[in-house]
Coordinates of C-alpha atoms and ligand atoms in Angstrom, one line a residue:
M1 CA -14.4 0.8 -35.0
T2 CA -14.3 2.9 -31.9
N3 CA -11.5 5.3 -31.1
L4 CA -9.6 5.9 -27.8
Q5 CA -8.7 9.4 -26.9
V6 CA -5.3 9.5 -25.3
L7 CA -4.7 12.3 -22.7
S8 CA -1.6 13.9 -21.4
P9 CA -1.7 13.9 -17.5
I10 CA 0.4 17.0 -17.5
D11 CA -2.5 19.3 -18.7
G12 CA -5.4 16.8 -19.3
E13 CA -5.3 17.6 -23.0
P14 CA -6.0 15.0 -25.8
I15 CA -2.6 14.0 -27.5
A16 CA -3.9 11.3 -29.8
D17 CA -6.9 9.3 -31.1
V18 CA -6.1 5.6 -31.5
A19 CA -8.2 3.0 -33.1
A20 CA -9.3 0.5 -30.6
T21 CA -9.5 -3.1 -31.3
A22 CA -12.8 -4.7 -31.2
P23 CA -13.0 -7.7 -28.7
S24 CA -14.5 -9.8 -31.6
H25 CA -11.5 -9.1 -33.7
V26 CA -9.0 -10.4 -31.2
P27 CA -9.2 -14.1 -32.1
S28 CA -8.1 -13.3 -35.7
L29 CA -5.1 -11.6 -34.3
V30 CA -4.3 -14.7 -32.4
E31 CA -4.8 -16.9 -35.4
A32 CA -2.7 -14.9 -37.7
A33 CA 0.1 -14.8 -35.0
R34 CA -0.2 -18.6 -34.8
R35 CA 0.4 -18.9 -38.4
A36 CA 3.4 -16.5 -38.3
Q37 CA 4.8 -18.4 -35.3
A38 CA 5.1 -21.7 -37.1
S39 CA 7.8 -20.3 -39.5
W40 CA 9.4 -18.0 -36.9
A41 CA 9.9 -21.1 -34.6
R42 CA 11.6 -23.0 -37.6
Q43 CA 14.1 -20.1 -38.2
R44 CA 17.7 -20.7 -37.0
P45 CA 18.0 -19.1 -33.6
E46 CA 20.8 -17.0 -34.8
K47 CA 18.4 -15.5 -37.3
R48 CA 15.9 -14.7 -34.7
A49 CA 18.7 -13.3 -32.7
E50 CA 19.9 -11.0 -35.6
V51 CA 16.4 -9.4 -35.8
L52 CA 16.2 -8.8 -32.1
F53 CA 19.6 -7.0 -32.0
R54 CA 18.3 -4.8 -34.8
V55 CA 15.3 -4.0 -32.7
A56 CA 17.7 -3.1 -29.8
D57 CA 19.8 -0.8 -32.2
L58 CA 16.7 0.9 -33.5
I59 CA 15.4 1.6 -30.0
G60 CA 19.0 2.9 -29.0
A61 CA 18.9 5.4 -32.0
R62 CA 15.5 6.8 -30.9
L63 CA 15.8 7.0 -27.2
D64 CA 15.1 10.7 -27.0
S65 CA 11.9 10.6 -29.2
L66 CA 10.6 7.5 -27.3
A67 CA 11.3 9.1 -24.1
E68 CA 9.6 12.3 -25.0
L69 CA 6.5 10.5 -26.2
E70 CA 6.4 8.3 -23.1
S71 CA 6.8 11.4 -20.8
R72 CA 4.0 13.3 -22.6
N73 CA 1.7 10.2 -22.3
T74 CA 2.6 9.3 -18.7
G75 CA 3.8 12.5 -17.2
K76 CA 6.9 10.7 -16.0
L77 CA 10.3 12.5 -15.8
L78 CA 12.5 12.4 -19.0
G79 CA 15.3 10.9 -17.0
D80 CA 13.0 8.1 -16.0
T81 CA 11.5 7.4 -19.5
R82 CA 14.8 7.6 -21.2
R83 CA 16.3 5.0 -18.8
E84 CA 13.3 2.8 -19.4
A85 CA 13.6 3.0 -23.1
L86 CA 17.3 2.1 -22.6
R87 CA 16.4 -0.8 -20.6
A88 CA 14.0 -1.9 -23.3
A89 CA 16.8 -1.9 -25.8
E90 CA 18.9 -4.0 -23.2
A91 CA 16.1 -6.3 -22.9
F92 CA 16.0 -7.0 -26.7
R93 CA 19.8 -7.4 -26.6
Y94 CA 19.8 -9.8 -23.6
Y95 CA 17.1 -12.1 -25.0
A96 CA 18.7 -12.0 -28.5
G97 CA 21.7 -13.4 -26.7
W98 CA 19.6 -16.2 -25.3
A99 CA 18.0 -17.2 -28.6
D100 CA 20.8 -19.6 -29.6
K101 CA 21.7 -20.8 -26.1
V102 CA 18.5 -22.5 -25.1
A103 CA 19.3 -26.2 -24.9
G104 CA 17.6 -29.2 -23.5
E105 CA 19.1 -32.0 -21.3
T106 CA 20.0 -35.6 -21.8
T107 CA 19.5 -38.3 -19.2
M108 CA 20.6 -42.1 -19.3
I109 CA 17.9 -43.9 -17.6
D110 CA 19.7 -47.2 -17.9
S111 CA 22.5 -48.5 -20.2
S112 CA 20.2 -48.6 -23.2
T113 CA 17.5 -45.9 -22.5
L114 CA 18.3 -42.3 -23.3
V115 CA 15.9 -39.4 -22.7
Y116 CA 16.6 -36.0 -24.4
T117 CA 14.5 -33.0 -23.8
V118 CA 13.6 -30.2 -26.3
P119 CA 12.6 -26.9 -25.1
E120 CA 9.7 -25.9 -27.5
P121 CA 8.2 -22.6 -27.8
R122 CA 4.9 -22.2 -26.2
G123 CA 3.2 -20.9 -29.3
V124 CA 1.3 -17.7 -28.9
V125 CA 1.9 -15.6 -25.8
A126 CA -0.5 -13.0 -24.5
G127 CA 1.2 -10.1 -22.8
I128 CA -1.1 -7.6 -20.8
V129 CA 0.6 -4.5 -19.4
P130 CA -0.4 -1.6 -17.1
W131 CA 0.0 2.0 -17.8
N132 CA 2.9 2.9 -15.5
V133 CA 5.9 1.7 -17.6
P134 CA 4.3 1.2 -21.1
F135 CA 7.3 1.0 -23.3
F136 CA 9.6 -1.2 -21.2
F137 CA 6.9 -3.6 -20.2
A138 CA 5.9 -4.1 -23.9
A139 CA 9.6 -4.8 -24.6
K140 CA 9.8 -7.1 -21.6
K141 CA 6.9 -9.3 -22.8
I142 CA 7.8 -9.3 -26.6
A143 CA 11.6 -9.8 -26.5
P144 CA 11.8 -13.1 -24.6
A145 CA 8.7 -14.4 -26.4
L146 CA 10.2 -13.7 -29.8
A147 CA 13.7 -15.0 -28.7
M148 CA 12.3 -18.3 -27.7
G149 CA 10.4 -18.7 -30.9
N150 CA 6.9 -17.6 -29.9
A151 CA 4.5 -15.1 -31.3
C152 CA 3.2 -12.3 -29.0
V153 CA -0.2 -10.4 -28.8
L154 CA 0.4 -7.6 -26.6
K155 CA -2.5 -5.6 -24.8
P156 CA -1.2 -2.2 -23.8
A157 CA -3.2 -0.2 -21.2
P158 CA -5.8 1.9 -23.0
E159 CA -4.4 5.1 -21.4
T160 CA -0.9 4.6 -22.7
P161 CA -0.8 2.8 -25.9
L162 CA 1.5 5.2 -27.9
T163 CA 4.9 3.8 -27.2
A164 CA 3.9 0.2 -27.7
M165 CA 2.5 1.4 -31.2
A166 CA 5.9 3.0 -31.8
L167 CA 7.5 -0.3 -30.7
L168 CA 5.4 -2.2 -33.3
S169 CA 6.9 0.0 -36.1
I170 CA 10.3 -0.6 -34.9
L171 CA 9.7 -4.4 -34.9
T172 CA 8.6 -4.2 -38.5
E173 CA 11.5 -2.1 -39.5
A174 CA 14.0 -4.5 -38.0
G175 CA 12.4 -7.4 -40.0
V176 CA 10.0 -9.1 -37.5
P177 CA 7.6 -11.0 -39.8
D178 CA 4.0 -9.6 -40.4
D179 CA 1.5 -10.9 -37.7
L180 CA 4.1 -12.4 -35.4
V181 CA 3.5 -9.5 -32.9
A182 CA 0.1 -7.8 -32.8
L183 CA -1.3 -5.1 -30.6
A184 CA -4.8 -5.5 -29.2
V185 CA -5.6 -2.0 -28.1
G186 CA -8.4 -1.4 -25.5
G187 CA -9.5 -2.0 -22.0
A188 CA -10.5 -5.0 -19.9
D189 CA -13.0 -6.3 -22.6
V190 CA -10.1 -6.6 -25.0
G191 CA -7.9 -8.2 -22.4
E192 CA -10.6 -10.7 -21.6
A193 CA -11.0 -11.5 -25.2
L194 CA -7.3 -12.1 -25.5
V195 CA -7.2 -14.5 -22.5
D196 CA -10.2 -16.3 -24.0
A197 CA -8.7 -16.6 -27.5
G198 CA -6.9 -19.9 -27.2
V199 CA -3.5 -18.3 -26.5
D200 CA -0.8 -20.6 -25.0
L201 CA 0.4 -18.5 -22.2
V202 CA -0.7 -15.4 -20.3
V203 CA 1.9 -13.1 -18.9
F204 CA 0.0 -10.5 -16.9
T205 CA 1.3 -7.3 -15.3
G206 CA -1.3 -5.3 -13.3
S207 CA -3.4 -5.0 -10.4
T208 CA -4.1 -7.9 -8.1
A209 CA -7.9 -7.6 -8.7
A210 CA -7.5 -7.7 -12.5
G211 CA -4.9 -10.6 -12.1
R212 CA -7.6 -12.6 -10.2
R213 CA -10.0 -12.1 -13.1
V214 CA -7.3 -13.0 -15.6
A215 CA -6.4 -16.2 -13.6
E216 CA -10.0 -17.3 -13.3
R217 CA -10.5 -17.0 -17.0
A218 CA -7.2 -18.5 -17.9
G219 CA -8.0 -21.4 -15.4
R220 CA -11.2 -22.3 -17.4
A221 CA -9.0 -23.0 -20.6
L222 CA -6.1 -24.4 -18.5
T223 CA -3.9 -21.8 -20.0
P224 CA -0.8 -21.2 -18.0
V225 CA -0.5 -17.8 -16.5
V226 CA 2.1 -15.8 -14.8
L227 CA 0.9 -12.8 -12.6
E228 CA 3.2 -9.8 -11.8
L229 CA 0.7 -7.8 -9.5
G230 CA 0.7 -5.1 -7.0
G231 CA 2.7 -4.5 -3.8
K232 CA 3.0 -2.9 -0.5
S233 CA 6.7 -2.9 0.0
P234 CA 8.5 -2.1 3.2
Q235 CA 11.8 -0.2 3.7
L236 CA 13.3 -1.1 7.0
V237 CA 15.9 1.3 8.4
F238 CA 18.1 0.6 11.4
A239 CA 20.0 3.2 13.4
D240 CA 23.3 1.7 12.3
A241 CA 22.6 2.2 8.5
D242 CA 24.2 4.7 6.2
L243 CA 21.4 7.3 6.8
D244 CA 22.2 9.6 3.9
A245 CA 22.0 6.6 1.4
A246 CA 18.9 5.3 3.2
L247 CA 17.2 8.7 3.1
D248 CA 17.8 9.2 -0.6
A249 CA 16.5 5.6 -1.3
V250 CA 13.5 6.0 0.6
V251 CA 12.6 9.3 -1.1
L252 CA 13.4 7.8 -4.7
G253 CA 11.9 4.5 -3.8
V254 CA 8.3 5.9 -3.3
F255 CA 8.1 9.4 -4.9
A256 CA 9.8 8.7 -8.1
S257 CA 7.3 8.0 -11.0
C258 CA 4.7 9.8 -8.7
G259 CA 4.6 6.5 -6.6
Q260 CA 3.3 4.5 -9.6
M261 CA 5.7 1.6 -9.3
C262 CA 4.7 -1.9 -8.3
I263 CA 8.0 -2.1 -6.2
A264 CA 7.3 1.5 -4.5
G265 CA 8.8 1.3 -1.0
S266 CA 5.5 2.7 0.5
R267 CA 5.8 1.5 4.1
L268 CA 8.7 3.0 5.9
L269 CA 9.6 1.1 9.2
V270 CA 12.2 3.0 11.3
E271 CA 14.0 1.8 14.3
D272 CA 12.7 3.5 17.5
S273 CA 15.9 5.3 18.5
L274 CA 16.3 6.8 15.0
H275 CA 12.5 7.5 14.3
D276 CA 12.1 11.0 15.2
D277 CA 15.3 12.3 13.5
F278 CA 14.9 10.3 10.5
V279 CA 11.2 11.4 10.0
A280 CA 12.1 15.0 10.4
A281 CA 14.8 14.8 7.8
L282 CA 12.3 12.9 5.6
G283 CA 9.7 15.6 6.2
R284 CA 12.1 18.4 5.0
R285 CA 12.8 16.3 1.8
V286 CA 9.2 15.7 1.0
E287 CA 8.3 19.4 1.5
G288 CA 11.1 20.2 -0.9
L289 CA 9.9 18.1 -3.7
R290 CA 9.0 20.0 -6.8
V291 CA 5.9 18.7 -8.5
G292 CA 5.2 19.8 -12.0
S293 CA 5.7 19.1 -15.7
P294 CA 8.3 16.7 -16.7
F295 CA 9.4 19.1 -19.4
E296 CA 10.3 21.7 -16.8
Q297 CA 13.8 21.8 -15.5
G298 CA 14.1 21.0 -11.8
T299 CA 10.9 18.9 -11.6
N300 CA 11.1 16.0 -9.2
V301 CA 7.6 14.5 -9.4
G302 CA 5.2 14.5 -12.3
P303 CA 1.6 13.9 -12.2
Q304 CA -0.4 10.6 -11.9
V305 CA -0.7 8.9 -15.2
T306 CA -4.6 8.8 -15.1
A307 CA -7.4 10.9 -13.6
A308 CA -8.8 7.7 -12.0
Q309 CA -5.5 7.0 -10.2
R310 CA -5.3 10.6 -8.9
D311 CA -8.8 10.3 -7.5
K312 CA -8.0 6.9 -6.0
T313 CA -4.8 8.3 -4.3
R314 CA -6.7 11.5 -3.2
G315 CA -9.3 9.1 -1.6
F316 CA -6.6 7.3 0.4
L317 CA -5.2 10.6 1.7
T318 CA -8.7 11.9 2.7
E319 CA -9.2 8.7 4.7
A320 CA -5.7 8.7 6.1
E321 CA -6.0 12.3 7.4
R322 CA -8.8 10.9 9.8
Q323 CA -6.7 7.8 10.8
G324 CA -3.3 9.4 11.3
R325 CA -1.2 12.6 10.8
V326 CA -0.1 14.3 7.6
R327 CA 3.4 14.9 8.7
A328 CA 4.7 16.6 5.5
Q329 CA 3.3 17.4 2.1
A330 CA 4.8 18.9 -1.1
A331 CA 3.0 21.6 -3.0
V332 CA 1.2 20.8 -6.4
P333 CA 1.6 23.2 -9.3
T334 CA -0.6 26.4 -9.5
A335 CA 0.3 27.4 -13.1
P336 CA -2.9 27.9 -15.0
E337 CA -1.7 25.8 -18.0
L338 CA -1.3 22.9 -15.6
A339 CA -4.6 23.4 -13.9
K340 CA -6.2 20.3 -15.5
G341 CA -3.2 18.0 -14.8
F342 CA -3.6 14.9 -12.7
W343 CA -1.7 16.1 -9.6
V344 CA -1.3 14.6 -6.1
A345 CA 0.9 16.1 -3.5
P346 CA 3.7 13.8 -2.3
T347 CA 2.6 13.1 1.4
L348 CA 4.3 11.6 4.4
L349 CA 1.9 10.0 7.0
T350 CA 2.7 9.1 10.5
D351 CA 0.8 8.1 13.7
L352 CA -1.5 5.9 11.7
A353 CA -4.0 3.7 13.4
P354 CA -2.8 0.1 13.0
D355 CA -5.8 -0.9 11.0
A356 CA -5.6 2.3 8.7
R357 CA -6.3 1.1 5.1
V358 CA -3.4 3.0 3.8
L359 CA -1.0 0.7 5.8
R360 CA -2.6 -2.3 4.1
D361 CA -3.8 -1.5 0.6
E362 CA -1.7 -0.6 -2.3
V363 CA -2.1 3.3 -3.1
F364 CA 0.1 3.4 -6.3
G365 CA 0.6 7.1 -5.6
P366 CA 3.2 9.3 -3.9
V367 CA 2.2 8.4 -0.2
L368 CA 4.6 7.2 2.3
T369 CA 3.6 5.8 5.8
V370 CA 6.0 5.5 8.7
Q371 CA 5.8 2.9 11.6
R372 CA 8.4 2.5 14.2
F373 CA 9.9 -0.8 15.4
R374 CA 11.9 -1.7 18.6
S375 CA 13.4 -5.1 17.6
V376 CA 14.3 -7.2 14.6
D377 CA 11.3 -9.4 15.4
E378 CA 9.0 -6.6 15.4
A379 CA 10.5 -5.3 12.1
A380 CA 10.1 -8.7 10.4
D381 CA 6.6 -8.9 11.7
L382 CA 5.4 -5.5 10.6
A383 CA 7.2 -6.1 7.2
N384 CA 5.3 -9.2 6.6
R385 CA 1.8 -7.8 7.8
T386 CA 0.3 -7.6 4.4
P387 CA -1.0 -10.0 1.9
F388 CA 1.4 -8.7 -0.8
G389 CA 5.0 -10.0 -1.1
L390 CA 6.6 -8.1 -4.0
A391 CA 9.8 -6.3 -2.6
A392 CA 11.4 -4.9 0.6
G393 CA 14.5 -2.8 1.4
V394 CA 16.7 -3.5 4.5
W395 CA 19.1 -0.7 5.7
T396 CA 21.6 -1.8 8.4
A397 CA 25.4 -2.1 8.6
D398 CA 25.0 -5.4 10.5
L399 CA 25.2 -8.0 7.6
G400 CA 24.0 -10.9 9.7
R401 CA 20.8 -9.0 10.6
A402 CA 20.5 -8.0 7.0
H403 CA 20.7 -11.6 5.6
S404 CA 18.4 -13.0 8.3
L405 CA 15.8 -10.4 7.5
A406 CA 16.2 -11.3 3.8
A407 CA 15.3 -14.8 4.6
R408 CA 12.4 -13.9 7.0
I409 CA 10.6 -11.3 4.8
R410 CA 8.0 -12.9 2.5
S411 CA 8.7 -11.2 -0.8
G412 CA 10.2 -12.0 -4.2
T413 CA 12.9 -9.4 -4.0
V414 CA 14.8 -8.1 -1.2
W415 CA 17.3 -5.2 -1.4
L416 CA 20.0 -4.9 1.2
N417 CA 21.5 -1.4 1.5
T418 CA 20.1 -0.4 -1.9
Y419 CA 16.6 -0.2 -3.5
R420 CA 14.9 -0.4 -6.8
V421 CA 17.8 -1.7 -8.9
L422 CA 16.5 -4.3 -11.4
S423 CA 18.2 -6.4 -14.2
E424 CA 17.0 -8.6 -16.9
R425 CA 19.4 -11.1 -15.5
V426 CA 17.8 -11.5 -12.1
P427 CA 14.4 -13.2 -11.5
F428 CA 11.6 -10.9 -10.5
G429 CA 8.2 -12.1 -9.2
G430 CA 5.9 -11.9 -6.3
R431 CA 4.4 -14.0 -3.4
G432 CA 0.8 -14.0 -2.3
D433 CA -1.2 -11.0 -3.6
S434 CA 1.7 -9.9 -5.5
G435 CA 1.3 -12.8 -7.9
H436 CA 3.2 -15.9 -8.8
G437 CA 5.7 -17.1 -11.6
A438 CA 8.8 -15.2 -12.4
E439 CA 10.2 -13.3 -15.3
N440 CA 13.7 -12.3 -16.4
G441 CA 16.9 -14.4 -16.8
T442 CA 16.8 -18.2 -16.8
E443 CA 13.3 -18.0 -15.4
A444 CA 12.1 -16.3 -18.6
V445 CA 13.7 -19.2 -20.6
R446 CA 11.7 -21.7 -18.6
L447 CA 8.5 -19.4 -18.9
Y448 CA 8.5 -18.9 -22.7
T449 CA 9.5 -22.5 -23.5
Q450 CA 8.1 -25.9 -22.5
P451 CA 10.2 -29.2 -22.4
K452 CA 9.4 -32.1 -24.5
A453 CA 10.9 -35.3 -23.3
V454 CA 11.8 -37.8 -26.0
W455 CA 12.5 -41.4 -24.9
T456 CA 14.9 -43.7 -26.9
S457 CA 15.5 -47.3 -26.5
F458 CA 18.8 -48.6 -28.1
E459 CA 17.0 -51.7 -29.0
P460 CA 13.3 -52.1 -29.6
R461 CA 12.1 -53.9 -26.3
T462 CA 9.4 -54.2 -23.6
P463 CA 10.6 -51.9 -20.7
P464 CA 12.3 -53.8 -18.0
G465 CA 10.0 -54.6 -15.2
F466 CA 6.8 -54.7 -17.3
D467 CA 5.1 -58.0 -18.0
V468 CA 4.0 -58.7 -21.5
V469 CA 0.3 -59.2 -21.6
Ligands
NAD501 P1 -4.9 -3.0 -14.2 O1 -4.9 -4.4 -13.5 O2 -6.2 -2.2 -14.0 O3 -4.6 -3.2 -15.7 C1 -3.6 -3.7 -16.0 C2 -3.7 -4.2 -17.6 O4 -4.8 -5.3 -17.5 C3 -4.3 -3.3 -18.5 O5 -3.8 -3.4 -19.7 C4 -5.9 -3.4 -18.3 O6 -6.5 -3.0 -19.6 C5 -5.9 -4.9 -18.3 N1 -7.1 -5.5 -17.6 C6 -7.8 -5.0 -16.7 N2 -8.8 -5.9 -16.3 C7 -8.6 -7.0 -17.1 C8 -9.4 -8.2 -17.3 N3 -10.3 -8.6 -16.5 N4 -8.9 -9.1 -18.1 C9 -7.8 -8.8 -18.9 N5 -7.1 -7.7 -18.8 C10 -7.6 -6.8 -18.0 O7 -3.6 -2.2 -13.6 P2 -3.3 -0.8 -13.8 O8 -4.1 0.1 -13.0 O9 -3.2 -0.5 -15.3 O10 -1.6 -0.8 -13.2 C11 -1.4 -0.6 -11.9 C12 -1.2 -2.0 -11.2 O11 -0.2 -2.7 -11.9 C13 -0.7 -1.9 -9.8 O12 -1.4 -2.7 -8.9 C14 0.7 -2.1 -9.8 O13 1.3 -2.6 -8.5 C15 0.7 -3.2 -10.9 N6 2.1 -3.5 -11.5 C16 2.8 -4.6 -11.1 C17 4.0 -4.8 -11.7 C18 4.7 -6.1 -11.3 O14 5.8 -6.3 -12.0 N7 4.5 -6.8 -10.2 C19 4.6 -3.9 -12.4 C20 3.9 -2.7 -12.7 C21 2.6 -2.6 -12.2

């Protein structure tokens, strides 16, 4: 058995050694989960709900320790990791509420033919999650899967497995049966073994490149797959907007979590008449950002979660310096104890060549580009000028314009005069390179169940319109 060394991105020091799952062991996790699922699915939904409510309560009672562990492993601010842990508890509560409300439909085909549908659990669900929101994403895969009567084998990212492991203990404590949820800990090889292990649904959150590989593998076995992938989301700011609110949302929308958000509003599009003033104000905000340890008072931005991601972001910046202008940049920490942390300076880029890679590819770091537009048509055109389609923000006082842009922008989520708010009750998913399928709300009920249609004739007979042969 090999061990994974887990590092803290704050100082680059090891914080845990975790036993990795051998790819060859993954099929036995799936088989055990399948055995456990059969009796879990037969439980009364109210019983399943009770267990999930207990999970929510246990998470709620441990918010501080979960947030602290997550912050140490990801470098994210305690306020963020605490809110994510709270959202994880809410997710368990929300899906617990669904467990006894999932119902089928009845259709009278004619006066003596009735069809009823039964939403059946899928079976064993594979959840594969990235390193940017480890605890909440683990909860977001496991909670709806269990509520609808499935088992779940979860693969956390190898860099951030610690809070998923903590969640597994909480599930056991809450009464989730043995083997119903398992962790497959490791990298891409473990993920591939999981996709190949005969699971009944793959719910993948991660990069577009890995999503393509997962979809190819899943396709070979005809396993249904939902892909929540990367983004390159625009924030459009018109001169008539509430500019203070827009400025706050633009800063938070891309520099929070050190830019490591799929929904990062990484492309700012500003109306020409407002451009210079808004960019000047934004530059002052960027220069004022305090980068440092999440455990230090006053820190606004932590490190990147992995050294590989830091290097990737720095690569984008080096290239962008040749293709545009670094308009503003924050300072990175100089304290000797943080010297080995995975720091990247939050950066505002302007005057970029239209074909600059940073305008097209996802950075997943604290980098904001600015472009100007002169008309609504040009704004919509720039907003849609990427293969991604995850999210967008529109800031304007003109409601007609806001709603018409919401219709024209190709993305799964559009925020009008706000940004980055999410709810378990609201569907979330992408278009194009941001993936397909949706999670949350009634979409999750559809995703984690499949309908069986049962046809009933009131009198045994040959169906009308068929000739007896
Ligand atoms: P990644 O694709 O490298 O890894 C994501 C997960 O997939 C990890 O657990 C990884 O080990 C696993 N994986 C990688 N290759 C695999 C393969 N061939 N088969 C099976 N599993 C495999 O992504 P990352 O770098 O960890 O995360 C960042 C990416 O995730 C960004 O692109 C970001 O936009 C995206 N993301 C999307 C959403 C969303 O909801 N749309 C949310 C968060 C992050």
